[in-house]
């Protein structure tokens, strides 16, 4: 199992490095991935992603996914495949106009970090916190 996870991680790292080189040669930030037992944590911070890479949705043991400070505008329903995801970092994704309701259907999701969203009104932030709290998910806004 660890060999498969390592292969997927390596695949994501290689794919990301190639695309990063094409977009900005001076800025290559490989994803940080941590494997502990059967769990997996991944950070893809600040590489200017506009969507979540498709390979990530195949990482069924992913517990923590950090997508902070990217350019993500929408979250794909494919994220529901991440059945063990506990923590999702989306802070600083200024193009993200809403937190999709289907995130509330994730049984293991406990916390969504959504800090630094200056484009969101205070009322909109409070509504997101309230809606997800009903489903047992804490949304950290500030």
Short mmCIF file of C-alpha atoms in Angstrom, two decimals, residues 4-116:
data_model
loop_
_atom_site.label_atom_id
_atom_site.label_comp_id
_atom_site.label_asym_id
_atom_site.label_seq_id
_atom_site.Cartn_x
_atom_site.Cartn_y
_atom_site.Cartn_z
CA UNK A 4 1.23 2.75 -4.27
CA UNK A 5 0.88 5.90 -2.18
CA UNK A 6 4.51 6.80 -2.79
CA UNK A 7 4.01 6.33 -6.54
CA UNK A 8 0.97 8.61 -6.52
CA UNK A 9 2.86 11.23 -4.50
CA UNK A 10 5.81 11.01 -6.85
CA UNK A 11 3.47 11.31 -9.83
CA UNK A 12 1.86 14.46 -8.41
CA UNK A 13 5.27 15.95 -7.62
CA UNK A 14 6.61 15.26 -11.10
CA UNK A 15 3.46 16.52 -12.83
CA UNK A 16 3.49 19.65 -10.71
CA UNK A 17 7.19 20.32 -11.28
CA UNK A 18 6.76 20.06 -15.04
CA UNK A 19 3.76 22.42 -15.10
CA UNK A 20 5.47 24.82 -12.71
CA UNK A 21 8.51 24.97 -14.97
CA UNK A 22 6.34 25.83 -17.94
CA UNK A 23 4.48 28.57 -16.05
CA UNK A 24 7.26 30.14 -14.05
CA UNK A 25 10.80 28.74 -14.27
CA UNK A 26 12.05 30.68 -11.26
CA UNK A 27 9.25 29.48 -8.99
CA UNK A 28 9.17 25.71 -8.47
CA UNK A 29 7.57 24.67 -5.20
CA UNK A 30 7.17 20.90 -4.95
CA UNK A 31 4.20 19.64 -2.98
CA UNK A 32 4.94 18.64 0.60
CA UNK A 33 3.57 15.23 1.39
CA UNK A 34 3.75 13.34 4.64
CA UNK A 35 3.02 9.63 4.99
CA UNK A 36 2.41 8.13 8.42
CA UNK A 37 1.07 4.61 8.61
CA UNK A 38 -1.91 4.50 6.29
CA UNK A 39 -2.60 8.24 6.46
CA UNK A 40 -1.46 10.91 4.06
CA UNK A 41 -1.13 14.69 4.41
CA UNK A 42 -0.44 16.94 1.42
CA UNK A 43 0.36 20.64 1.04
CA UNK A 44 0.08 22.33 -2.34
CA UNK A 45 0.48 25.89 -1.13
CA UNK A 46 1.03 28.84 -3.43
CA UNK A 47 1.80 27.08 -6.70
CA UNK A 48 -0.93 29.12 -8.44
CA UNK A 49 -3.27 26.19 -8.96
CA UNK A 50 -6.62 27.09 -10.52
CA UNK A 51 -8.12 23.67 -9.82
CA UNK A 52 -7.32 20.75 -7.57
CA UNK A 53 -5.10 18.33 -9.52
CA UNK A 54 -7.04 15.23 -10.61
CA UNK A 55 -4.45 12.86 -9.04
CA UNK A 56 -5.29 14.23 -5.59
CA UNK A 57 -8.81 12.78 -5.79
CA UNK A 58 -7.31 9.28 -6.02
CA UNK A 59 -5.50 9.63 -2.67
CA UNK A 60 -8.10 7.86 -0.56
CA UNK A 61 -6.03 8.04 2.64
CA UNK A 62 -5.56 11.82 2.49
CA UNK A 63 -6.31 13.30 5.92
CA UNK A 64 -5.08 16.87 5.46
CA UNK A 65 -5.13 18.83 2.21
CA UNK A 66 -3.59 22.29 2.19
CA UNK A 67 -4.48 24.31 -0.90
CA UNK A 68 -3.88 27.72 0.67
CA UNK A 69 -3.03 30.78 -1.41
CA UNK A 70 -3.77 29.40 -4.84
CA UNK A 71 -6.17 30.64 -7.51
CA UNK A 72 -8.81 27.97 -7.06
CA UNK A 73 -12.26 29.22 -8.09
CA UNK A 74 -14.36 26.10 -7.53
CA UNK A 75 -14.14 22.85 -5.62
CA UNK A 76 -14.94 19.75 -7.65
CA UNK A 77 -17.46 17.25 -6.24
CA UNK A 78 -14.69 14.69 -6.84
CA UNK A 79 -13.33 15.80 -3.46
CA UNK A 80 -16.00 13.52 -1.97
CA UNK A 81 -13.72 10.61 -2.95
CA UNK A 82 -11.39 11.70 -0.14
CA UNK A 83 -13.29 9.73 2.49
CA UNK A 84 -10.67 10.20 5.23
CA UNK A 85 -10.16 13.96 4.74
CA UNK A 86 -10.33 15.67 8.13
CA UNK A 87 -8.85 19.10 7.47
CA UNK A 88 -9.07 21.27 4.36
CA UNK A 89 -7.07 24.48 4.04
CA UNK A 90 -8.51 26.91 1.48
CA UNK A 91 -7.25 30.19 2.94
CA UNK A 92 -6.27 32.91 0.51
CA UNK A 93 -8.05 31.48 -2.54
CA UNK A 94 -9.55 34.83 -3.54
CA UNK A 95 -11.28 33.39 -6.63
CA UNK A 96 -13.33 30.98 -4.52
CA UNK A 97 -16.77 32.57 -4.37
CA UNK A 98 -18.47 29.93 -2.22
CA UNK A 99 -17.90 26.86 -0.13
CA UNK A 100 -19.93 24.14 -1.84
CA UNK A 101 -22.63 22.52 0.29
CA UNK A 102 -21.42 19.03 -0.68
CA UNK A 103 -18.39 19.55 1.57
CA UNK A 104 -20.87 19.09 4.41
CA UNK A 105 -21.51 15.55 3.15
CA UNK A 106 -17.95 14.51 3.93
CA UNK A 107 -18.26 12.25 6.97
CA UNK A 108 -14.70 12.70 8.23
CA UNK A 109 -14.28 16.44 7.49
CA UNK A 110 -13.91 18.35 10.77
CA UNK A 111 -12.29 21.68 9.88
CA UNK A 112 -12.10 24.02 6.90
CA UNK A 113 -9.60 26.88 7.13
CA UNK A 114 -10.83 29.81 5.10
CA UNK A 115 -8.81 32.75 6.36
CA UNK A 116 -7.79 35.83 4.42
#
